[in-house]
Amino acid sequence: MEAGIPPRTTAVAAARATPEGVVDGGVGKEAGGRQGGRHPVGLRPRQAGAESAAANYSVALGSAEMFDKERRQEIVTAVYTPDAAAARQADLDKAYSSTEFLANIGLDKNGQAPSGQTFVSRVIPVGTKATASNASDASVEVWYTSLFGLSGEGSTNPVTESWYTTTYQLKWVSNDWKVTDFQQKDGPVPVGRDQKASTADDMTKAVEEYGGFTYAR
């Protein structure tokens, strides 16, 4: 799943966010984060803060809530600079409301999973690397794995794992790091172990019982 673009499609530009609020100090002492409603904010204008912002925003831009119009607008406003958010919002709405795209990933026209199935879209950052950073601008690579698909009996798009690295361009705006642009590439991909895939019921149970992270560092 590409952070910022609906998975399994290359025809649209997009973005993706965390389903729950951030707790005080959740982004880490060194990053200097504070509670900001449903999104991590208040990260300090230095490299550690930029890396924390990029990791947290990867989690945000990879959630199933990007398929809900109201939440998507909140997410984009929180994560992107005002100019970038304004430029992307219309394309995002068009991309995530495309009936063809939704059908391809097994959702109905309202972005809902079939009865008895659960839509899974999560990003789990593994590490970050700042390739450039100063008090006002930063470029940060985030290496992550993603889970995407439908769990439950009868799913024709089962939950699969993928690996990507996304480079975020960040700008310090109104006392927060915000995204201005990004580039995504495949990998690095670890060698897989010979593990038996879980049943549809076990996967659904795991998704329901283990909530996704609301911040990464």
Coordinates of N, CA and C in Angstrom, one line a residue:
M1 N 0.8 -1.2 0.0 CA 0.0 0.0 0.0 C 0.9 1.2 0.0
E2 N 0.7 2.1 -0.9 CA 1.5 3.3 -1.0 C 0.9 4.3 -0.1
A3 N 1.7 4.9 0.8 CA 1.2 6.0 1.7 C 0.9 7.2 0.9
G4 N -0.3 7.6 0.8 CA -0.7 8.7 0.0 C -1.4 8.4 -1.3
I5 N -1.5 7.1 -1.6 CA -2.1 6.8 -2.9 C -2.9 5.5 -2.6
P6 N -4.2 5.4 -3.0 CA -5.0 4.2 -2.8 C -4.2 3.0 -3.3
P7 N -4.1 1.9 -2.5 CA -3.3 0.8 -2.9 C -3.9 0.1 -4.1
R8 N -2.9 -0.5 -4.9 CA -3.2 -1.2 -6.1 C -3.8 -0.3 -7.2
T9 N -3.4 0.9 -7.2 CA -3.8 1.8 -8.4 C -2.7 2.8 -8.5
T10 N -2.4 3.2 -9.8 CA -1.4 4.2 -10.0 C -2.0 5.4 -10.7
A11 N -3.3 5.4 -10.9 CA -3.9 6.5 -11.7 C -4.3 7.7 -10.9
V12 N -4.1 7.7 -9.6 CA -4.6 8.8 -8.8 C -3.6 9.3 -7.8
A13 N -3.7 10.5 -7.4 CA -2.8 11.0 -6.3 C -3.7 11.1 -5.1
A14 N -3.1 10.7 -3.9 CA -3.9 10.7 -2.7 C -3.1 10.8 -1.5
A15 N -3.7 10.4 -0.3 CA -3.0 10.4 1.0 C -3.7 9.4 2.0
R16 N -3.3 9.1 3.3 CA -4.1 8.2 4.1 C -4.0 8.4 5.6
A17 N -5.0 7.6 8.0 CA -4.7 8.3 9.2 C -5.2 7.6 10.4
T18 N -4.8 8.0 11.4 CA -4.9 7.2 12.6 C -6.4 7.3 13.1
P19 N -7.0 6.2 13.6 CA -8.3 6.1 14.0 C -8.6 6.7 15.4
E20 N -7.6 6.9 16.2 CA -7.9 7.3 17.5 C -6.9 8.5 17.9
G21 N -7.2 9.1 19.1 CA -6.4 10.2 19.5 C -5.0 9.8 20.0
V22 N -4.1 10.8 20.0 CA -2.8 10.6 20.4 C -2.7 11.0 21.9
V23 N -2.0 10.2 22.7 CA -1.8 10.5 24.1 C -0.7 11.4 24.3
D24 N -0.7 12.1 25.4 CA 0.4 13.0 25.8 C 1.7 12.3 25.8
G25 N 2.8 12.8 25.1 CA 4.1 12.2 25.1 C 4.2 11.0 24.2
G26 N 3.1 10.7 23.4 CA 3.1 9.6 22.6 C 4.1 9.6 21.5
V27 N 4.5 10.8 21.0 CA 5.5 10.8 20.0 C 6.9 10.8 20.5
G28 N 7.1 10.7 21.8 CA 8.4 10.6 22.4 C 8.9 11.8 23.0
K29 N 9.7 11.7 24.1 CA 10.2 12.8 24.8 C 11.1 13.7 23.9
E30 N 12.0 13.0 23.2 CA 13.0 13.7 22.4 C 12.3 14.5 21.3
A31 N 11.2 14.0 20.7 CA 10.6 14.7 19.7 C 9.8 15.9 20.2
G32 N 9.4 15.8 21.4 CA 8.8 17.0 22.0 C 7.3 17.1 21.6
G33 N 6.6 16.0 21.5 CA 5.2 16.0 21.0 C 4.3 16.3 22.2
R34 N 3.1 16.8 21.8 CA 2.0 17.0 22.8 C 0.8 16.5 22.2
Q35 N -0.3 16.4 23.1 CA -1.6 15.9 22.6 C -2.2 16.9 21.7
G36 N -2.7 16.4 20.5 CA -3.3 17.3 19.6 C -4.6 16.8 19.0
G37 N -5.6 16.4 19.8 CA -6.8 15.9 19.4 C -6.6 14.5 18.8
R38 N -6.9 14.2 17.5 CA -6.7 12.9 17.0 C -5.4 12.7 16.2
H39 N -4.5 13.8 16.2 CA -3.3 13.7 15.5 C -2.1 14.2 16.3
P40 N -0.9 13.6 16.0 CA 0.3 14.1 16.7 C 0.7 15.5 16.3
V41 N 0.8 16.4 17.2 CA 1.2 17.8 16.8 C 2.3 18.3 17.8
G42 N 2.8 19.5 17.5 CA 3.7 20.1 18.5 C 5.1 19.5 18.4
L43 N 5.5 18.8 17.4 CA 6.8 18.2 17.3 C 7.9 19.3 17.1
R44 N 9.0 19.1 17.7 CA 10.0 20.2 17.7 C 10.7 20.3 16.4
P45 N 11.2 21.5 16.0 CA 11.8 21.8 14.7 C 13.3 21.3 14.7
R46 N 13.5 20.0 14.8 CA 14.8 19.4 14.7 C 14.6 18.0 14.1
Q47 N 15.7 17.4 13.9 CA 15.7 16.1 13.2 C 14.8 15.1 13.8
A48 N 14.9 14.9 15.2 CA 14.1 13.9 15.9 C 12.7 14.2 15.7
G49 N 12.3 15.4 15.7 CA 10.9 15.8 15.6 C 10.4 15.5 14.2
A50 N 11.2 15.8 13.2 CA 10.9 15.5 11.8 C 10.7 14.0 11.5
E51 N 11.6 13.2 12.1 CA 11.5 11.7 11.9 C 10.2 11.2 12.6
S52 N 9.9 11.7 13.8 CA 8.7 11.3 14.5 C 7.5 11.7 13.7
A53 N 7.5 12.9 13.1 CA 6.3 13.4 12.3 C 6.1 12.5 11.1
A54 N 7.2 12.1 10.4 CA 7.0 11.3 9.2 C 6.5 9.9 9.6
A55 N 7.0 9.3 10.7 CA 6.5 8.0 11.1 C 5.1 8.1 11.5
N56 N 4.7 9.1 12.3 CA 3.3 9.2 12.7 C 2.4 9.4 11.6
Y57 N 2.8 10.3 10.6 CA 1.9 10.6 9.5 C 1.8 9.3 8.6
S58 N 2.8 8.5 8.5 CA 2.7 7.2 7.8 C 1.6 6.4 8.3
V59 N 1.5 6.3 9.6 CA 0.4 5.5 10.3 C -0.9 6.2 9.9
A60 N -0.9 7.5 10.0 CA -2.2 8.3 9.7 C -2.6 8.1 8.3
L61 N -1.7 8.2 7.4 CA -2.0 8.2 5.9 C -2.2 6.7 5.4
G62 N -2.2 5.8 6.3 CA -2.4 4.4 5.9 C -3.6 3.7 6.5
S63 N -4.5 4.5 7.1 CA -5.6 3.8 7.8 C -6.8 3.7 7.0
A64 N -7.7 2.9 7.4 CA -9.0 2.7 6.7 C -9.9 3.9 6.8
E65 N -9.6 4.8 7.7 CA -10.4 6.0 7.8 C -10.3 7.0 6.7
M66 N -9.2 6.8 5.8 CA -9.1 7.6 4.6 C -10.3 7.3 3.6
F67 N -11.0 6.2 3.9 CA -12.1 5.8 3.0 C -13.4 6.5 3.5
D68 N -13.4 7.2 4.5 CA -14.5 8.0 5.0 C -14.3 9.5 4.7
K69 N -15.2 10.1 4.0 CA -14.9 11.4 3.4 C -14.7 12.5 4.5
E70 N -15.5 12.5 5.6 CA -15.3 13.4 6.7 C -14.0 13.3 7.4
R71 N -13.6 12.0 7.7 CA -12.4 11.7 8.4 C -11.2 12.0 7.5
R72 N -11.3 11.7 6.2 CA -10.3 12.0 5.2 C -9.9 13.5 5.2
Q73 N -10.9 14.3 5.1 CA -10.7 15.7 5.1 C -10.0 16.2 6.4
E74 N -10.4 15.7 7.5 CA -9.7 16.0 8.8 C -8.2 15.6 8.7
I75 N -8.0 14.4 8.2 CA -6.7 13.8 8.2 C -5.8 14.7 7.3
V76 N -6.2 15.0 6.1 CA -5.4 15.7 5.1 C -5.1 17.1 5.7
T77 N -6.1 17.7 6.3 CA -5.9 19.1 6.9 C -4.8 19.0 8.0
A78 N -4.8 17.9 8.8 CA -3.9 17.8 9.9 C -2.5 17.5 9.5
V79 N -2.4 16.7 8.4 CA -1.1 16.2 8.0 C -0.3 17.0 7.0
Y80 N -1.0 17.6 6.1 CA -0.4 18.4 5.0 C -0.3 19.9 5.4
T81 N 0.6 20.6 4.7 CA 0.6 22.1 4.8 C -0.7 22.6 4.2
P82 N -1.2 23.8 4.6 CA -2.4 24.3 4.0 C -2.4 24.3 2.5
D83 N -1.4 24.7 1.9 CA -1.3 24.7 0.4 C -1.4 23.3 -0.2
A84 N -0.6 22.4 0.4 CA -0.7 21.0 -0.1 C -2.0 20.4 0.1
A85 N -2.6 20.6 1.2 CA -3.9 20.1 1.5 C -5.0 20.6 0.5
A86 N -4.9 21.9 0.3 CA -5.9 22.4 -0.7 C -5.7 21.9 -2.1
A87 N -4.5 21.6 -2.5 CA -4.2 21.1 -3.8 C -4.6 19.6 -3.9
R88 N -4.5 18.9 -2.9 CA -4.8 17.4 -2.9 C -6.2 17.0 -2.7
Q89 N -6.9 17.8 -1.9 CA -8.2 17.3 -1.4 C -9.2 16.9 -2.5
A90 N -9.3 17.6 -3.6 CA -10.3 17.2 -4.6 C -9.9 15.9 -5.3
D91 N -8.6 15.7 -5.5 CA -8.1 14.5 -6.1 C -8.3 13.3 -5.2
L92 N -8.1 13.6 -3.9 CA -8.3 12.5 -2.9 C -9.8 12.1 -2.9
D93 N -10.7 13.0 -2.8 CA -12.1 12.7 -2.8 C -12.5 11.9 -4.0
K94 N -12.0 12.3 -5.2 CA -12.3 11.6 -6.4 C -11.7 10.2 -6.4
A95 N -10.5 10.1 -5.9 CA -9.9 8.7 -5.9 C -10.6 7.8 -5.0
Y96 N -10.9 8.2 -3.8 CA -11.5 7.4 -2.8 C -13.0 7.1 -3.0
S97 N -13.6 7.9 -3.9 CA -15.0 7.7 -4.2 C -15.3 6.9 -5.5
S98 N -14.2 6.6 -6.2 CA -14.3 5.9 -7.4 C -14.9 4.5 -7.2
T99 N -16.0 4.2 -7.8 CA -16.7 3.0 -7.7 C -15.8 1.8 -8.2
E100 N -15.1 2.1 -9.3 CA -14.2 1.0 -9.9 C -13.1 0.7 -8.9
F101 N -12.5 1.7 -8.3 CA -11.4 1.4 -7.4 C -12.0 0.7 -6.2
L102 N -13.1 1.1 -5.6 CA -13.7 0.5 -4.4 C -14.0 -1.0 -4.7
A103 N -14.6 -1.2 -5.9 CA -15.0 -2.6 -6.3 C -13.8 -3.5 -6.4
N104 N -12.7 -2.9 -6.9 CA -11.5 -3.7 -7.1 C -10.9 -4.2 -5.8
I105 N -11.1 -3.4 -4.7 CA -10.6 -3.9 -3.4 C -11.7 -4.5 -2.5
G106 N -12.8 -4.7 -3.1 CA -13.9 -5.5 -2.4 C -14.8 -4.7 -1.6
L107 N -14.9 -3.3 -1.8 CA -15.8 -2.5 -1.0 C -16.9 -2.0 -1.8
D108 N -18.0 -1.6 -1.2 CA -19.2 -1.1 -1.9 C -18.9 0.4 -2.2
K109 N -19.9 1.0 -2.9 CA -19.7 2.4 -3.3 C -19.6 3.4 -2.2
N110 N -19.9 3.0 -1.0 CA -19.8 3.8 0.2 C -18.5 3.5 1.0
G111 N -17.7 2.7 0.4 CA -16.4 2.3 1.1 C -16.6 1.3 2.2
Q112 N -17.7 0.6 2.2 CA -18.0 -0.4 3.3 C -17.6 -1.8 2.9
A113 N -17.2 -2.6 3.8 CA -16.9 -4.0 3.5 C -18.2 -4.8 3.5
P114 N -18.2 -5.9 2.7 CA -19.4 -6.8 2.7 C -19.7 -7.3 4.1
S115 N -21.0 -7.6 4.3 CA -21.4 -8.2 5.6 C -20.6 -9.4 6.0
G116 N -20.1 -9.4 7.2 CA -19.4 -10.5 7.7 C -17.9 -10.4 7.4
Q117 N -17.5 -9.3 6.8 CA -16.0 -9.1 6.5 C -15.5 -7.8 7.1
T118 N -14.2 -7.7 7.3 CA -13.6 -6.6 8.0 C -12.6 -6.0 7.0
F119 N -12.7 -4.7 6.7 CA -11.7 -4.1 5.9 C -10.4 -3.7 6.8
V120 N -9.3 -4.1 6.3 CA -8.0 -3.9 7.0 C -7.1 -3.0 6.2
S121 N -6.6 -1.9 6.7 CA -5.7 -1.0 6.1 C -4.8 -0.4 7.2
R122 N -3.6 -0.9 7.4 CA -2.7 -0.4 8.4 C -1.3 -0.3 7.9
V123 N -0.6 0.7 8.4 CA 0.8 0.9 8.2 C 1.6 0.7 9.5
I124 N 2.7 -0.1 9.5 CA 3.5 -0.3 10.7 C 4.9 0.1 10.3
P125 N 5.3 1.3 10.7 CA 6.7 1.8 10.4 C 7.8 0.9 11.1
V126 N 8.8 0.6 10.4 CA 9.9 -0.2 11.0 C 11.1 0.7 11.3
G127 N 11.3 1.8 10.6 CA 12.4 2.7 10.9 C 12.3 4.0 10.1
T128 N 13.1 5.0 10.5 CA 13.1 6.2 9.7 C 14.6 6.7 9.5
K129 N 14.8 7.5 8.5 CA 16.1 8.1 8.3 C 15.9 9.5 7.7
A130 N 16.5 10.5 8.3 CA 16.4 11.9 7.8 C 17.6 12.0 6.8
T131 N 17.2 12.4 5.6 CA 18.3 12.6 4.6 C 18.6 14.0 4.4
A132 N 17.8 14.9 5.0 CA 18.1 16.3 5.0 C 17.2 17.0 6.1
S133 N 17.8 17.9 6.8 CA 17.0 18.5 7.9 C 17.6 19.8 8.4
N134 N 16.8 20.8 8.5 CA 17.2 22.1 9.2 C 16.0 22.6 10.0
A135 N 16.0 23.8 10.4 CA 15.0 24.3 11.3 C 13.6 24.4 10.6
S136 N 13.6 24.5 9.3 CA 12.3 24.8 8.6 C 11.9 23.7 7.6
D137 N 12.9 22.9 7.1 CA 12.6 21.9 6.1 C 13.3 20.6 6.4
A138 N 12.7 19.5 6.0 CA 13.3 18.2 6.3 C 12.8 17.2 5.2
S139 N 13.7 16.2 4.9 CA 13.3 15.1 4.1 C 13.6 13.8 4.9
V140 N 12.6 13.0 5.0 CA 12.6 11.8 5.9 C 12.1 10.6 5.2
E141 N 12.9 9.5 5.2 CA 12.5 8.2 4.6 C 11.9 7.4 5.7
V142 N 10.7 6.8 5.4 CA 10.1 5.9 6.4 C 10.0 4.5 5.7
W143 N 10.6 3.5 6.4 CA 10.5 2.1 5.9 C 9.4 1.4 6.7
Y144 N 8.4 0.8 6.0 CA 7.3 0.3 6.7 C 6.7 -0.9 6.0
T145 N 6.0 -1.7 6.8 CA 5.2 -2.8 6.2 C 3.7 -2.4 6.3
S146 N 2.9 -2.9 5.4 CA 1.5 -2.6 5.5 C 0.6 -3.8 5.4
L147 N -0.5 -3.8 6.0 CA -1.5 -4.8 5.9 C -2.7 -4.3 5.2
F148 N -3.2 -5.0 4.2 CA -4.3 -4.5 3.4 C -5.2 -5.6 2.8
G149 N -6.5 -5.5 3.0 CA -7.4 -6.4 2.4 C -8.6 -6.6 3.2
L150 N -9.4 -7.7 2.9 CA -10.6 -8.0 3.6 C -10.4 -9.3 4.4
S151 N -10.7 -9.3 5.7 CA -10.7 -10.5 6.5 C -12.1 -11.0 6.6
G152 N -12.3 -12.3 6.8 CA -13.6 -12.9 6.9 C -13.9 -13.9 5.8
E153 N -14.9 -14.8 6.1 CA -15.2 -15.8 5.2 C -15.7 -15.2 3.9
G154 N -15.3 -15.8 2.8 CA -15.7 -15.4 1.5 C -15.0 -14.3 0.9
S155 N -13.9 -13.8 1.6 CA -13.2 -12.6 1.0 C -12.4 -13.0 -0.2
T156 N -12.6 -12.2 -1.3 CA -11.9 -12.4 -2.5 C -10.6 -11.5 -2.6
N157 N -10.4 -10.8 -1.5 CA -9.2 -9.9 -1.4 C -8.6 -10.0 0.0
P158 N -8.1 -11.2 0.3 CA -7.6 -11.5 1.7 C -6.5 -10.5 2.1
V159 N -6.3 -10.3 3.4 CA -5.3 -9.4 3.9 C -3.9 -9.9 3.6
T160 N -3.1 -9.0 2.9 CA -1.8 -9.4 2.6 C -0.8 -8.3 3.1
E161 N 0.5 -8.7 3.2 CA 1.5 -7.9 3.7 C 2.4 -7.4 2.6
S162 N 2.8 -6.1 2.6 CA 3.7 -5.5 1.6 C 4.7 -4.6 2.3
W163 N 5.8 -4.3 1.7 CA 6.9 -3.5 2.2 C 7.2 -2.3 1.3
Y164 N 7.3 -1.1 1.9 CA 7.6 0.1 1.1 C 8.5 1.0 1.9
T165 N 9.1 1.9 1.1 CA 9.8 3.1 1.7 C 9.2 4.3 1.1
T166 N 8.7 5.3 1.9 CA 8.2 6.5 1.5 C 9.1 7.7 2.0
T167 N 9.5 8.5 1.1 CA 10.2 9.7 1.5 C 9.3 10.9 1.6
Y168 N 9.2 11.5 2.7 CA 8.3 12.7 2.9 C 9.2 14.0 2.9
Q169 N 8.7 15.0 2.2 CA 9.2 16.3 2.3 C 8.3 17.1 3.3
L170 N 9.0 17.6 4.4 CA 8.3 18.2 5.5 C 8.7 19.7 5.6
K171 N 7.7 20.5 6.0 CA 8.0 21.9 6.3 C 7.5 22.3 7.7
W172 N 8.2 23.1 8.4 CA 7.8 23.6 9.7 C 6.8 24.7 9.6
V173 N 5.6 24.5 9.9 CA 4.5 25.4 9.7 C 3.7 25.5 10.9
S174 N 3.5 26.7 11.4 CA 2.7 27.0 12.6 C 3.0 26.0 13.8
N175 N 4.3 25.9 14.0 CA 4.8 25.0 15.2 C 4.5 23.6 15.0
D176 N 4.5 23.1 13.8 CA 4.3 21.7 13.5 C 5.1 21.3 12.2
W177 N 5.5 20.1 12.1 CA 6.0 19.6 10.8 C 4.8 19.1 10.0
K178 N 4.8 19.6 8.8 CA 3.7 19.2 7.9 C 4.2 18.7 6.5
V179 N 3.5 17.8 5.9 CA 3.9 17.2 4.6 C 3.6 18.2 3.5
T180 N 4.6 18.3 2.6 CA 4.4 19.1 1.3 C 4.4 18.1 0.1
D181 N 5.1 17.0 0.2 CA 5.1 16.1 -0.9 C 5.7 14.7 -0.4
F182 N 5.7 13.7 -1.3 CA 6.2 12.4 -0.9 C 6.6 11.6 -2.2
Q183 N 7.4 10.6 -2.0 CA 7.7 9.7 -3.1 C 7.8 8.3 -2.5
Q184 N 7.3 7.3 -3.2 CA 7.2 6.0 -2.6 C 7.9 5.0 -3.5
K185 N 8.5 4.0 -2.9 CA 9.2 2.9 -3.7 C 9.0 1.6 -2.9
D186 N 9.1 0.5 -3.6 CA 9.0 -0.8 -3.0 C 10.2 -1.2 -2.2
G187 N 10.0 -2.0 -1.1 CA 11.0 -2.5 -0.3 C 11.7 -1.6 0.6
P188 N 12.8 -2.0 1.3 CA 13.4 -3.4 1.2 C 12.4 -4.4 1.8
V189 N 12.4 -5.6 1.1 CA 11.5 -6.7 1.5 C 12.3 -7.8 2.2
P190 N 12.0 -8.2 3.4 CA 12.7 -9.3 4.1 C 12.4 -10.6 3.5
V191 N 13.2 -11.6 3.7 CA 13.0 -13.0 3.3 C 11.8 -13.5 4.2
G192 N 10.8 -14.0 3.6 CA 9.7 -14.5 4.3 C 10.0 -15.9 5.0
R193 N 9.4 -16.1 6.2 CA 9.5 -17.4 6.8 C 8.4 -18.3 6.3
D194 N 8.6 -19.6 6.5 CA 7.6 -20.6 6.0 C 6.5 -20.7 7.1
Q195 N 5.7 -19.7 7.3 CA 4.7 -19.7 8.3 C 3.3 -19.9 7.6
K196 N 2.5 -20.7 8.3 CA 1.2 -21.0 7.7 C 0.3 -19.8 7.9
A197 N -0.4 -19.4 6.8 CA -1.3 -18.3 6.9 C -2.5 -18.6 7.8
S198 N -2.9 -17.6 8.6 CA -4.0 -17.7 9.5 C -5.3 -17.9 8.8
T199 N -6.3 -18.5 9.4 CA -7.6 -18.6 8.8 C -8.3 -17.3 8.7
A200 N -9.4 -17.2 8.0 CA -10.1 -15.9 7.8 C -10.7 -15.5 9.2
D201 N -11.2 -16.5 10.0 CA -11.7 -16.2 11.3 C -10.7 -15.7 12.2
D202 N -9.5 -16.3 12.2 CA -8.4 -15.9 13.1 C -7.9 -14.5 12.8
M203 N -7.9 -14.2 11.5 CA -7.4 -12.9 11.0 C -8.4 -11.8 11.5
T204 N -9.7 -12.1 11.3 CA -10.7 -11.1 11.7 C -10.7 -10.9 13.2
K205 N -10.5 -12.0 14.0 CA -10.4 -11.9 15.4 C -9.2 -11.0 15.8
A206 N -8.1 -11.2 15.2 CA -6.9 -10.4 15.5 C -7.1 -9.0 15.2
V207 N -7.7 -8.7 14.1 CA -7.9 -7.3 13.7 C -8.8 -6.6 14.7
E208 N -9.8 -7.3 15.1 CA -10.8 -6.7 16.1 C -10.2 -6.5 17.5
E209 N -9.3 -7.5 17.9 CA -8.8 -7.4 19.2 C -7.6 -6.6 19.4
Y210 N -6.8 -6.5 18.3 CA -5.5 -5.7 18.4 C -5.7 -4.4 17.6
G211 N -5.9 -3.3 18.3 CA -6.1 -2.0 17.7 C -4.8 -1.5 17.1
G212 N -4.9 -0.8 16.0 CA -3.8 -0.2 15.3 C -3.1 0.9 16.2
F213 N -1.9 1.2 15.9 CA -1.2 2.2 16.6 C -1.7 3.6 16.2
T214 N -1.7 4.5 17.1 CA -2.1 5.9 16.8 C -0.9 6.8 16.6
Y215 N 0.2 6.3 16.9 CA 1.5 7.0 16.7 C 2.6 5.9 16.6
A216 N 3.7 6.3 16.0 CA 4.8 5.3 15.8 C 6.0 5.5 16.6
R217 N 6.3 6.8 17.0 CA 7.4 7.1 17.8 C 7.3 8.4 18.5

